[in-house]
mmCIF file of C-alpha atoms in Angstrom:
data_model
loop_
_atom_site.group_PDB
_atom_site.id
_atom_site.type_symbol
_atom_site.label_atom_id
_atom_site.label_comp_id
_atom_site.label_asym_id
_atom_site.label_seq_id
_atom_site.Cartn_x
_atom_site.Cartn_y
_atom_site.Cartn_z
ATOM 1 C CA UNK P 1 10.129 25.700 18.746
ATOM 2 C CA UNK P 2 8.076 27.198 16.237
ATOM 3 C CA UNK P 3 8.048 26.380 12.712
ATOM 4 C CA UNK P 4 8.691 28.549 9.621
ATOM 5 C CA UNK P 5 9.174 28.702 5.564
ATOM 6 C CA UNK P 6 5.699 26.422 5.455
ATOM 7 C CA UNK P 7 1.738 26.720 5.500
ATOM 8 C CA UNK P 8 1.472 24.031 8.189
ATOM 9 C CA UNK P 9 -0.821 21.249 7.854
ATOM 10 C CA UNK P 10 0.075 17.888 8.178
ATOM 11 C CA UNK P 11 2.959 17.024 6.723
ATOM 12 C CA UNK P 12 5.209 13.657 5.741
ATOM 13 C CA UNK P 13 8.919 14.423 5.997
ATOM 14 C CA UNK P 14 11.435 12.128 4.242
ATOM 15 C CA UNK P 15 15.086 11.969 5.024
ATOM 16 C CA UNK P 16 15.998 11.617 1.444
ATOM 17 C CA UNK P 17 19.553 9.593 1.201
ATOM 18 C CA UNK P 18 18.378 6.984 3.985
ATOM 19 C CA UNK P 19 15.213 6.374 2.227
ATOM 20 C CA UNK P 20 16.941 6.247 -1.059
ATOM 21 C CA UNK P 21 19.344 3.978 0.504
ATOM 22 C CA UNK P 22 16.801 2.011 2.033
ATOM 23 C CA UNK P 23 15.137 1.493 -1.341
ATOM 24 C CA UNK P 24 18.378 0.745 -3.455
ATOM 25 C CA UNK P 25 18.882 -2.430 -0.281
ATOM 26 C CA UNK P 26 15.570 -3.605 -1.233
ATOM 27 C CA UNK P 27 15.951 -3.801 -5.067
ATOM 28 C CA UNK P 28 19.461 -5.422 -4.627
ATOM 29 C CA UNK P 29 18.169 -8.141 -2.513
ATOM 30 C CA UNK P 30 15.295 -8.835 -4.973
ATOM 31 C CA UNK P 31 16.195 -9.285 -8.402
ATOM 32 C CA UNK P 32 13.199 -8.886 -10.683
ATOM 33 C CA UNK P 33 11.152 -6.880 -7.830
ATOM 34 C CA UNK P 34 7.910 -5.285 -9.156
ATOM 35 C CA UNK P 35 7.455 -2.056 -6.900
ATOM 36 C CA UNK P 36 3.995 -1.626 -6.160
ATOM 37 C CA UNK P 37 1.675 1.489 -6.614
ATOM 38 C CA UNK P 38 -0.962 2.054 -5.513
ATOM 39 C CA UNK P 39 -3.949 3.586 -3.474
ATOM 40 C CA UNK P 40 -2.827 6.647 -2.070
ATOM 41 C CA UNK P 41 0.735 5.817 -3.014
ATOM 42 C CA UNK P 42 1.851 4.337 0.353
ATOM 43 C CA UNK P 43 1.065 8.265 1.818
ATOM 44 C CA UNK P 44 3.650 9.551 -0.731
ATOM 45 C CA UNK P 45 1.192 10.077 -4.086
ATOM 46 C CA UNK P 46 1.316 7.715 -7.097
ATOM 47 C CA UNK P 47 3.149 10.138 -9.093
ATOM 48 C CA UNK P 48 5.895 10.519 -6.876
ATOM 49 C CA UNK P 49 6.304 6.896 -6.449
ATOM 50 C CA UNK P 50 6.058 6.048 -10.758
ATOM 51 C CA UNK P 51 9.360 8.586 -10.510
ATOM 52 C CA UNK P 52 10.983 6.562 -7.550
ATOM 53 C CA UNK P 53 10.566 3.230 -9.563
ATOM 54 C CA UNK P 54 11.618 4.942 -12.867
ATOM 55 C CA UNK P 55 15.344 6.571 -10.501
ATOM 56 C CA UNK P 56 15.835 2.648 -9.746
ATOM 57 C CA UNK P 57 15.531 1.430 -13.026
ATOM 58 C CA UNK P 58 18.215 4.373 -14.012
ATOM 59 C CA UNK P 59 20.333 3.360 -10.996
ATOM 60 C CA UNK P 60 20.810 0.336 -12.836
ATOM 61 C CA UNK P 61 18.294 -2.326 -10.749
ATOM 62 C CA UNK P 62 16.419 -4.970 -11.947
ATOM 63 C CA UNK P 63 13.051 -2.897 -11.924
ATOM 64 C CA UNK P 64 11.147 -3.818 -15.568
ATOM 65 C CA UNK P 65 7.557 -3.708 -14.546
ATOM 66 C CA UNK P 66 5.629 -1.024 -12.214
ATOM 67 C CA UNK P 67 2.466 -2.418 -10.208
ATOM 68 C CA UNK P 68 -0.710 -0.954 -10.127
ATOM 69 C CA UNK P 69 -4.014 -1.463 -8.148
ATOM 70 C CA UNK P 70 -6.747 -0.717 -10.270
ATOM 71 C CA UNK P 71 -7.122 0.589 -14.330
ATOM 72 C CA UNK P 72 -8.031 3.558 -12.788
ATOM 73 C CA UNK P 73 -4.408 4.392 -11.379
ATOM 74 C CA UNK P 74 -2.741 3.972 -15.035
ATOM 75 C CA UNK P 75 -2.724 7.521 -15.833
ATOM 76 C CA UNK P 76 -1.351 8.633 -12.675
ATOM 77 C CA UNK P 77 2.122 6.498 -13.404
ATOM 78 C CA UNK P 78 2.094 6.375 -16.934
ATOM 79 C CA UNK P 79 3.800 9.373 -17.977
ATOM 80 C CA UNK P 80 6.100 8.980 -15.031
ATOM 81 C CA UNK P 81 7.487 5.530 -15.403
ATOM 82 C CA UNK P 82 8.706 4.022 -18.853
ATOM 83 C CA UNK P 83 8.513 0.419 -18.289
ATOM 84 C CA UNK P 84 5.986 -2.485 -18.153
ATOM 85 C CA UNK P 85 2.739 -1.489 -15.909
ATOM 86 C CA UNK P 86 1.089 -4.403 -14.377
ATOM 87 C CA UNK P 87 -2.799 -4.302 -12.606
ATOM 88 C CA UNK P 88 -3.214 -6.533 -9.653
ATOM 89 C CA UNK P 89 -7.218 -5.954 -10.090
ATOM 90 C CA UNK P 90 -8.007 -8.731 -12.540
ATOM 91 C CA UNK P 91 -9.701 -7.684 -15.403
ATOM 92 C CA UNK P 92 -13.224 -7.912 -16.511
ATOM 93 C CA UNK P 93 -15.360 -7.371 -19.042
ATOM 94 C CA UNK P 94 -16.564 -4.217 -18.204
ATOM 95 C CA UNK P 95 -12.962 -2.045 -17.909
ATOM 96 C CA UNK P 96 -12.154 -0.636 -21.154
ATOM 97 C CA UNK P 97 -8.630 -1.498 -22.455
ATOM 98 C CA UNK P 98 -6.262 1.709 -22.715
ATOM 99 C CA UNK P 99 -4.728 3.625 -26.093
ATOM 100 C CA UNK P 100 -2.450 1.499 -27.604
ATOM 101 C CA UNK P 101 0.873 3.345 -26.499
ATOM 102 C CA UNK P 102 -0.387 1.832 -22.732
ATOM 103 C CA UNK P 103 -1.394 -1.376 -23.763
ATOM 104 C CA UNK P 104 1.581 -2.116 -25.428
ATOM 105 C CA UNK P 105 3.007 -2.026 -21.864
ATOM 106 C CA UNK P 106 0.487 -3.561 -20.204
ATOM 107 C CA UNK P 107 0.135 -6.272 -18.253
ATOM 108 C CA UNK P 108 -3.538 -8.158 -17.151
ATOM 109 C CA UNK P 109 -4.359 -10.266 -14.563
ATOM 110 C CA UNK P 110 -6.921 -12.517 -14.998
ATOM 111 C CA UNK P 111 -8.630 -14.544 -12.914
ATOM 112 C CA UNK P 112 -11.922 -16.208 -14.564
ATOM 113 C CA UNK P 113 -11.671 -18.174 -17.632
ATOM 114 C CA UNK P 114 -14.630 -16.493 -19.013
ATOM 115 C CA UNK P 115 -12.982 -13.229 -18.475
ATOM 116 C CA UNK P 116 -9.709 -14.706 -20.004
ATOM 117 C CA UNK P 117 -12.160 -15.806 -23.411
ATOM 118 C CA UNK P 118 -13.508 -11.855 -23.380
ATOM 119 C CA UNK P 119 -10.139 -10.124 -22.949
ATOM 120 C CA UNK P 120 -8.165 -12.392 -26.057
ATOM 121 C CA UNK P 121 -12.004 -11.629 -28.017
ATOM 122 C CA UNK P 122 -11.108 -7.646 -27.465
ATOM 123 C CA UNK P 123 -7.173 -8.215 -27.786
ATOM 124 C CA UNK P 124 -6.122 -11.390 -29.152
ATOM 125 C CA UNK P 125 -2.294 -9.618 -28.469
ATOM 126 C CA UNK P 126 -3.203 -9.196 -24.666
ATOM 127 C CA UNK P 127 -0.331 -9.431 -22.108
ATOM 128 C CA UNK P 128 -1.801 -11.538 -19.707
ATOM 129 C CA UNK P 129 -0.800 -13.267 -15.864
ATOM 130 C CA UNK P 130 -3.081 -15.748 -15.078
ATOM 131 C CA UNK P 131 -3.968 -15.380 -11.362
ATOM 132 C CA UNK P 132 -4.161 -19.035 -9.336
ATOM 133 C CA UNK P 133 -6.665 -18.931 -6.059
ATOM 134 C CA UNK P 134 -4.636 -19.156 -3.243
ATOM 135 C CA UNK P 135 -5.834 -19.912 0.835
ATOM 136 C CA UNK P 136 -6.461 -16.106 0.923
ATOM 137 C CA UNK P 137 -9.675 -16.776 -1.423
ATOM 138 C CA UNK P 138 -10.247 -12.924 -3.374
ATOM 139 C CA UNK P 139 -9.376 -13.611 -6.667
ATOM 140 C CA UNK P 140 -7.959 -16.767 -9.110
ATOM 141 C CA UNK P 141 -8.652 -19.704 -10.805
ATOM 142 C CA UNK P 142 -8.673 -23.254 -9.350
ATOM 143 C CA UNK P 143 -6.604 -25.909 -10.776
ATOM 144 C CA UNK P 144 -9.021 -27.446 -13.390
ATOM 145 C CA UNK P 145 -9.761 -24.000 -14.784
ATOM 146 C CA UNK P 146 -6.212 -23.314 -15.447
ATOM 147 C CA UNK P 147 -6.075 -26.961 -17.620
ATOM 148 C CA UNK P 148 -8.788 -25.023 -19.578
ATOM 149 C CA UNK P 149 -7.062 -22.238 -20.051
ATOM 150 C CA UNK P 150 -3.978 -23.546 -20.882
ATOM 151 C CA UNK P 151 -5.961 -25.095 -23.904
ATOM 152 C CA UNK P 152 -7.550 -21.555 -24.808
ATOM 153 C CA UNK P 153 -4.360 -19.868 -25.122
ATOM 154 C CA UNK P 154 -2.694 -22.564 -27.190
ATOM 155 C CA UNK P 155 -5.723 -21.626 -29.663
ATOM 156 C CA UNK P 156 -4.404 -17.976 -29.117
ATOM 157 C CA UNK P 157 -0.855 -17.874 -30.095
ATOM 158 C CA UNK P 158 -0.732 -14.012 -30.258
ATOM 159 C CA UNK P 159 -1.764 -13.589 -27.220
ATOM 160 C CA UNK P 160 1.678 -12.942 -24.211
ATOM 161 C CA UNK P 161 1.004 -15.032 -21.358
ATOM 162 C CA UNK P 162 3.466 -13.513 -18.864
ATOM 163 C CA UNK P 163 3.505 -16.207 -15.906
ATOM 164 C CA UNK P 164 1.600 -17.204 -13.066
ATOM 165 C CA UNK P 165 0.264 -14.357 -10.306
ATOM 166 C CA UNK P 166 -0.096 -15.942 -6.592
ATOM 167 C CA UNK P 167 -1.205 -12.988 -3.825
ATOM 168 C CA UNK P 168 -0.994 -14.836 -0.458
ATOM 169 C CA UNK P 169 -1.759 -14.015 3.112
ATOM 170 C CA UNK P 170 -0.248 -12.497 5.494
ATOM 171 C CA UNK P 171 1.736 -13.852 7.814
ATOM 172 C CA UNK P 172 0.474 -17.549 9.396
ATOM 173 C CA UNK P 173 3.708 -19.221 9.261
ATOM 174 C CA UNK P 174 5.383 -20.479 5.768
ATOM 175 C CA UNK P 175 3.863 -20.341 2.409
ATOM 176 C CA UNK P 176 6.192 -22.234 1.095
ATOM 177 C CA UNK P 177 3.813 -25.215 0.528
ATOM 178 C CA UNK P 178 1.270 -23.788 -0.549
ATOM 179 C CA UNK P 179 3.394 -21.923 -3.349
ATOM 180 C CA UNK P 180 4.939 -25.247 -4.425
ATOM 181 C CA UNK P 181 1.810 -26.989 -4.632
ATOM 182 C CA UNK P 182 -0.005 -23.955 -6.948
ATOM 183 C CA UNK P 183 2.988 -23.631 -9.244
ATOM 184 C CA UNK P 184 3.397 -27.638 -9.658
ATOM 185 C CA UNK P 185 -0.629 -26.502 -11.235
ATOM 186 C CA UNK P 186 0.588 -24.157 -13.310
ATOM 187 C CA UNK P 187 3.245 -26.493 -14.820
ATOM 188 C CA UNK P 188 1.083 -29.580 -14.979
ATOM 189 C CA UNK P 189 -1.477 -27.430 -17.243
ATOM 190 C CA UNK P 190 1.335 -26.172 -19.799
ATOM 191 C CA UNK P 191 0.039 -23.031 -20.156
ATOM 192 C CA UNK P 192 2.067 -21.681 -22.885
ATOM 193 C CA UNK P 193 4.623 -18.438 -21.995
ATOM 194 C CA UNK P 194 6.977 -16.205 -24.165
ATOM 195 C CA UNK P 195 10.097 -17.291 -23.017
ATOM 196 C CA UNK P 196 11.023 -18.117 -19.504
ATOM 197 C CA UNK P 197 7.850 -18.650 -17.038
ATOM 198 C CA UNK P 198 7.817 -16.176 -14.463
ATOM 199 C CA UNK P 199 5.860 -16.561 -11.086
ATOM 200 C CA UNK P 200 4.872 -13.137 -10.117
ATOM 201 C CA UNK P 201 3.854 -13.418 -6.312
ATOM 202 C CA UNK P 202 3.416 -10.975 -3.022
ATOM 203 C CA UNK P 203 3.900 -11.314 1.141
ATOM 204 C CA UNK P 204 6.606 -14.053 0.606
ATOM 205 C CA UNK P 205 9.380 -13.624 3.213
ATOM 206 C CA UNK P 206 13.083 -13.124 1.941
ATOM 207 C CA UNK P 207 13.979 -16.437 2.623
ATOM 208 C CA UNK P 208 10.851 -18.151 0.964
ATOM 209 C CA UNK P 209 11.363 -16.354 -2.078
ATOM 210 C CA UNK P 210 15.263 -17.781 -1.782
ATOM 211 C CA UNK P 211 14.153 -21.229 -1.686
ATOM 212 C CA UNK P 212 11.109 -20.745 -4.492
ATOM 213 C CA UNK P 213 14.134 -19.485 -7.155
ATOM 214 C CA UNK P 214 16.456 -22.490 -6.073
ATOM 215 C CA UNK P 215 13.334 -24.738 -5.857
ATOM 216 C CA UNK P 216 12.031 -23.611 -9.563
ATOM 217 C CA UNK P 217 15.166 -22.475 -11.474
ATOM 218 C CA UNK P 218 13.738 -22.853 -14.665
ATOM 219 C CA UNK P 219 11.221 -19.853 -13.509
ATOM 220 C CA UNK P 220 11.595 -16.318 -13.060
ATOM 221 C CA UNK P 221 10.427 -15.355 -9.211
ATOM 222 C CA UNK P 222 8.843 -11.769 -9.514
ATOM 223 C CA UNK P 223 8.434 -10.319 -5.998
ATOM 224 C CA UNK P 224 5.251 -7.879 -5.894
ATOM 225 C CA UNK P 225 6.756 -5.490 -3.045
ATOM 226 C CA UNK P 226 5.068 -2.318 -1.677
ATOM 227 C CA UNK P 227 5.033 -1.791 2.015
ATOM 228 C CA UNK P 228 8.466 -3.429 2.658
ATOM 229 C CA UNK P 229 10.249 -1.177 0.143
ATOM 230 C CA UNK P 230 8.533 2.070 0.286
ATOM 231 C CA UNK P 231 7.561 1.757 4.128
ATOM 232 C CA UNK P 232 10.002 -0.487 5.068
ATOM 233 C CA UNK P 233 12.448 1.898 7.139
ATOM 234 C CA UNK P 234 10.151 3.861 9.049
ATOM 235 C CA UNK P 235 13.319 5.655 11.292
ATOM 236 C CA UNK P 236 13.538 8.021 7.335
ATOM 237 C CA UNK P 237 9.848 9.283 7.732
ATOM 238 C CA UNK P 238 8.496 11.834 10.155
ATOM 239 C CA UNK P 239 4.702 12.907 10.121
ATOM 240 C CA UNK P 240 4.208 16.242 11.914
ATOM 241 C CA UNK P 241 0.995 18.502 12.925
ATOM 242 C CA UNK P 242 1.157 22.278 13.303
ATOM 243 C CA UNK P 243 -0.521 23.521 16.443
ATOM 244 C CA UNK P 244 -2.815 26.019 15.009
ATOM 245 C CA UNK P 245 -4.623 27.398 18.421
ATOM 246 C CA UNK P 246 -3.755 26.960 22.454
ATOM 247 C CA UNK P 247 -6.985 27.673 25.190
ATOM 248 C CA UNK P 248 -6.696 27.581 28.883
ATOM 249 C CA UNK P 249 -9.967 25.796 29.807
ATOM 250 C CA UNK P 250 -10.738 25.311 33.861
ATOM 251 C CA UNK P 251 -12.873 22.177 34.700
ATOM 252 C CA UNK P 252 -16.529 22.393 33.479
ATOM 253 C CA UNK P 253 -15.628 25.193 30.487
ATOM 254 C CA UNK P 254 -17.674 23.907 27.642
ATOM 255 C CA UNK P 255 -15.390 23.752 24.159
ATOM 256 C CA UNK P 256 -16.395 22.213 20.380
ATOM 257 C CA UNK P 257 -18.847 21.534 18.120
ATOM 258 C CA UNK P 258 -20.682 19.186 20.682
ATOM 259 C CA UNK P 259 -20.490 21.257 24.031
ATOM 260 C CA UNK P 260 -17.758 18.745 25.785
ATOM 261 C CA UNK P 261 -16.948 19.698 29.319
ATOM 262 C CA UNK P 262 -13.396 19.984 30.330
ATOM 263 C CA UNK P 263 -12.850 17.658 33.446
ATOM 264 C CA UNK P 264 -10.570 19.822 34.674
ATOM 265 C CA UNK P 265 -8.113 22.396 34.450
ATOM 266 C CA UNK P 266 -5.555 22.601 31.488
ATOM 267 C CA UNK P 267 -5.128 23.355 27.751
ATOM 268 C CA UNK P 268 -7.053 22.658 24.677
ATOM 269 C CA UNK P 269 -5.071 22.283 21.515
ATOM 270 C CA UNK P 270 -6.003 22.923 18.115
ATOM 271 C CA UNK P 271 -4.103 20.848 15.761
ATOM 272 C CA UNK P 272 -3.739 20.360 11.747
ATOM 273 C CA UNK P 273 -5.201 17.336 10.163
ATOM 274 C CA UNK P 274 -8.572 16.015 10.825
ATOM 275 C CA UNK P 275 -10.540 13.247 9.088
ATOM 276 C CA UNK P 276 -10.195 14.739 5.343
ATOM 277 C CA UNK P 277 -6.480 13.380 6.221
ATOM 278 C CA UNK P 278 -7.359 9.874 7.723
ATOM 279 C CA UNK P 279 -7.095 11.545 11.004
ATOM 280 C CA UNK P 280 -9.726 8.990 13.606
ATOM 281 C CA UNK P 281 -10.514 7.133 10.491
ATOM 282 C CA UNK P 282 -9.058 3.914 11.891
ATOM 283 C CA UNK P 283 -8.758 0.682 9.755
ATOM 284 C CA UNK P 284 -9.215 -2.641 11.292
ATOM 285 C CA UNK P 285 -6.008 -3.734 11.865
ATOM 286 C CA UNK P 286 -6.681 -7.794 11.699
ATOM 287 C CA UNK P 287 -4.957 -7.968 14.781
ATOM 288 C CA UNK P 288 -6.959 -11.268 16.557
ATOM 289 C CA UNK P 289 -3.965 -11.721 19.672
ATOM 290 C CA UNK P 290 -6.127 -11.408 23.212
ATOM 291 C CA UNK P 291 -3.774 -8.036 23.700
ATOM 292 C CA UNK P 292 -4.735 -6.577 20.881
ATOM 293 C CA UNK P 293 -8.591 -7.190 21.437
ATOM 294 C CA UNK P 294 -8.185 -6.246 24.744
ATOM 295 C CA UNK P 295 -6.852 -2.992 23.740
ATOM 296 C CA UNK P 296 -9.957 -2.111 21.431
ATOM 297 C CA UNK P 297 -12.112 -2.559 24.291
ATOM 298 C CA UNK P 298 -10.271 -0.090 26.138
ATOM 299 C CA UNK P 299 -10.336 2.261 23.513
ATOM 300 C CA UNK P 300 -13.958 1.622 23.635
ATOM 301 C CA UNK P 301 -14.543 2.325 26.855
ATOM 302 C CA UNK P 302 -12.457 5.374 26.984
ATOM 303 C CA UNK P 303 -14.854 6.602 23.644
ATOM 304 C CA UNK P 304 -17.657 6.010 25.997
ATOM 305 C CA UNK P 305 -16.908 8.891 28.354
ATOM 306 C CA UNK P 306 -15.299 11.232 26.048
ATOM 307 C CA UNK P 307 -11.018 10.412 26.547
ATOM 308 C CA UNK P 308 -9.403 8.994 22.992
ATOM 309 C CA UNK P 309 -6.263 7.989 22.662
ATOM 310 C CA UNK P 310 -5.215 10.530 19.621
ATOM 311 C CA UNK P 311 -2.464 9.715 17.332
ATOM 312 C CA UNK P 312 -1.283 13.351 17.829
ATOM 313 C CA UNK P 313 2.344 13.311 20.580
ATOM 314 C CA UNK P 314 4.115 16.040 22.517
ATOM 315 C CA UNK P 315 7.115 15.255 24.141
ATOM 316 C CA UNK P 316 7.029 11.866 22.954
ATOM 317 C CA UNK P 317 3.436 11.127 25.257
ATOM 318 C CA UNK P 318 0.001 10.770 23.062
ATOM 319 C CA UNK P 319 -2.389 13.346 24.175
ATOM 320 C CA UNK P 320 -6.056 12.818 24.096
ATOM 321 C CA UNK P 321 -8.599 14.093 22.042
ATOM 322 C CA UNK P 322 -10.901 16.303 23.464
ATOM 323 C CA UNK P 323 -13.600 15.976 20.739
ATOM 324 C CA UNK P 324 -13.771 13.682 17.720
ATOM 325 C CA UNK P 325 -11.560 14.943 14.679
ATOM 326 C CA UNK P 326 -12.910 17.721 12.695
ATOM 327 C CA UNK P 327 -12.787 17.843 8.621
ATOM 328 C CA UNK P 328 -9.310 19.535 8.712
ATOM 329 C CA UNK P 329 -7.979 20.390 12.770
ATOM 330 C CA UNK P 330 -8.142 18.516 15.816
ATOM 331 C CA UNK P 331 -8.916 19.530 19.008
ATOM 332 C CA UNK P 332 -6.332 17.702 22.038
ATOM 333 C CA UNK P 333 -6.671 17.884 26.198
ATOM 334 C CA UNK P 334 -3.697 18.829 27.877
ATOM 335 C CA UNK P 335 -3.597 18.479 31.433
ATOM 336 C CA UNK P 336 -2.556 20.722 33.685
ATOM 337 C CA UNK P 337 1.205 20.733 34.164
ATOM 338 C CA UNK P 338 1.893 19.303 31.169
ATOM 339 C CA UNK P 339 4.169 21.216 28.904
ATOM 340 C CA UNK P 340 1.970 23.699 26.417
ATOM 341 C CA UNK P 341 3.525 23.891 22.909
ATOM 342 C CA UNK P 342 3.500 27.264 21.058
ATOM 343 C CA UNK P 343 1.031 28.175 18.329
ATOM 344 C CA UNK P 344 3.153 26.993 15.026
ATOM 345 C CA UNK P 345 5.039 24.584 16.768
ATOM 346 C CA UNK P 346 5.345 21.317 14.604
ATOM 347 C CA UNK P 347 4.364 17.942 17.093
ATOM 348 C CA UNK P 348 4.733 14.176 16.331
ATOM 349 C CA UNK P 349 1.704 12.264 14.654
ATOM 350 C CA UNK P 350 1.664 8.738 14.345
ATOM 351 C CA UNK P 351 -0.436 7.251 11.316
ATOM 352 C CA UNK P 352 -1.482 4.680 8.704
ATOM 353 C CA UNK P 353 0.239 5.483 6.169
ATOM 354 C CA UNK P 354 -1.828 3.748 3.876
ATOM 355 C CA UNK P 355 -5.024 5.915 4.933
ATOM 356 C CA UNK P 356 -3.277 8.920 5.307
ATOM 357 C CA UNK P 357 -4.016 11.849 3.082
ATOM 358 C CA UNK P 358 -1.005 14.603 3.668
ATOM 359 C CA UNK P 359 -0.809 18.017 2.627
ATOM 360 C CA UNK P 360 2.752 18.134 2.190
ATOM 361 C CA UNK P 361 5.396 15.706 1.233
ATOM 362 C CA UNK P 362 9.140 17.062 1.968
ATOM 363 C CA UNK P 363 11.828 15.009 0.952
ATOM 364 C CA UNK P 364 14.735 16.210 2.224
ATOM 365 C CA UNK P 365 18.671 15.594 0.980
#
């Protein structure tokens, strides 16, 4: 069926009132949830995310504090959201600190005591989380350095230290330990707080966070959330791909930038989205299950002569490429006998939606 009342392209389609649903479920099971921000806004934009946040904070849900990724991202939510903005890039010395409307709202992790002595030298009144190193190993302080700290800040009494920041792996079984042991740290080196101590932590399950708020009741558990809530009922989004261009090819017709051969008779497709969207840009997964390696060899070997697996599906089967992605349209074998869409027809796309760059978001409902 072909498509009309749009330019095409590639193209994320929300069913509005199950997404909205979806996110209202998330924010009532997780009371104090910091939605998180950031990149390429989860394949919806930043902007239209800072608005999402700000509609659940209206709706009545315990949403105080927006999460960012980098300083960089701050004006992109800013003007969109009106509550606390937290970065989950620690600060350093080198990032300038924002007009003071921002700052007042803003929230700093920091992970290096030497960084923590610069930032309270700029802004003795900093807002501050002070990030503890965790088995993932990017960013935090070990134990001894947050003694040391807690003895800076007690020198620093204007300065807002906000809790303790813990970003854990993913996956590989309970964290639970792990958690315990880092926050019994935290306590042990008396950092000083404004009010009740909050733990501010990401990639705990449900049920871990349940047992960290009975375990430490005297704490505030802050769940950092961002795939599960915005991402986490995929049956509300749709990606589509407007065919742009169908060509009958017989086997040995030469097609592309790079001369490719068809091996034998059937259809070449011309598609929207290429790799200015994300389109063949694959991310390492992490994936280390014999399967899953197994797979990428296969994918491999199928590079080797020319047939990849594209993300791009008609009649719920992937199709192959026929070349590598172009900037902005794809080119896709169709076999002979296989049913040949129209030109504008939309077909089904399956992507990352975290490196996926779309030309249209619709949000229906």
């Amino acid at each position: 069926m072909v498509a009309t009342g749009s330019t095409g392209g590639l193209t994320l389609t929300v069913d509005g009132p199950r997404w909205r649903s979806h996110l209202e479920a998330v924010a009532d099971a997780q009371p104090g949830i910091v939605p998180v921000a950031k990149g390429n806004g989860y394949g919806f934009t930043l902007g239209r995310l800072a608005r999402k946040a700000q509609w659940l904070a209206e709706r009545g849900h315990d949403v105080r504090t927006l999460a960012v990724g980098t300083y960089d991202e701050l004006p992109e939510v800013a003007q969109r959201w009106h509550g606390d903005l937290l970065v989950l890039t620690p600060w350093r010395p080198w990032v300038p600190l924002p007009d003071t409307a921002t700052g007042r709202r803003l929230v700093h992790t920091v992970s290096r005591l030497g960084d923590l002595r610069d930032l309270l030298h700029a802004d003795p009144t900093a807002r501050i989380v002070l990030e503890r190193m965790t088995s993932m190993r990017r960013h935090g302080m070990a134990a001894r350095e947050l003694w040391e700290a807690g003895d800076l800040l007690r020198k620093h009494p204007g300065a807002r230290v906000e809790g303790l920041a813990l970003h854990l792996p993913l996956g590989q079984g309970t964290h639970l330990g792990e958690v315990t042991r880092l926050v019994n740290d935290f306590v042990a080196a008396e950092v000083p707080t404004r009010g009740t101590p909050e733990v501010w932590v990401s990639h705990l399950t449900d049920a871990e966070l349940t047992t960290l708020r009975s375990q430490y009741g005297d704490f505030t558990v802050r769940p950092r959330i961002g795939t599960g809530l915005w991402l986490g009922d995929r049956g509300a989004l749709r990606v589509t791909a407007r065919v742009l261009d169908v060509h009958p090819v017989e086997r040995g017709d030469a097609f592309g930038y790079r001369g490719r051969t068809a091996p034998k008779s059937g259809h070449v497709l011309v598609v929207s989205g290429g790799t200015a969207h994300g389109i063949g840009l694959e991310a390492p997964t992490g994936e280390q299950s014999i399967k899953a390696r197994a797979a990428t060899l296969a994918r491999g070997g199928l590079d080797a002569v020319g047939f990849v697996r594209s993300p791009y599906a008609i009649d719920g089967k992937q199709r192959l490429f026929a070349e590598p992605p172009h900037m902005q349209a794809s080119m896709l074998f169709l076999p002979h006998g296989a049913r040949v869409p129209e030109v504008g027809e939309d077909v089904d796309v399956r992507v990352r939606y975290t490196a996926t760059a779309f030309d249209r978001v619709v949000v229906t409902g």
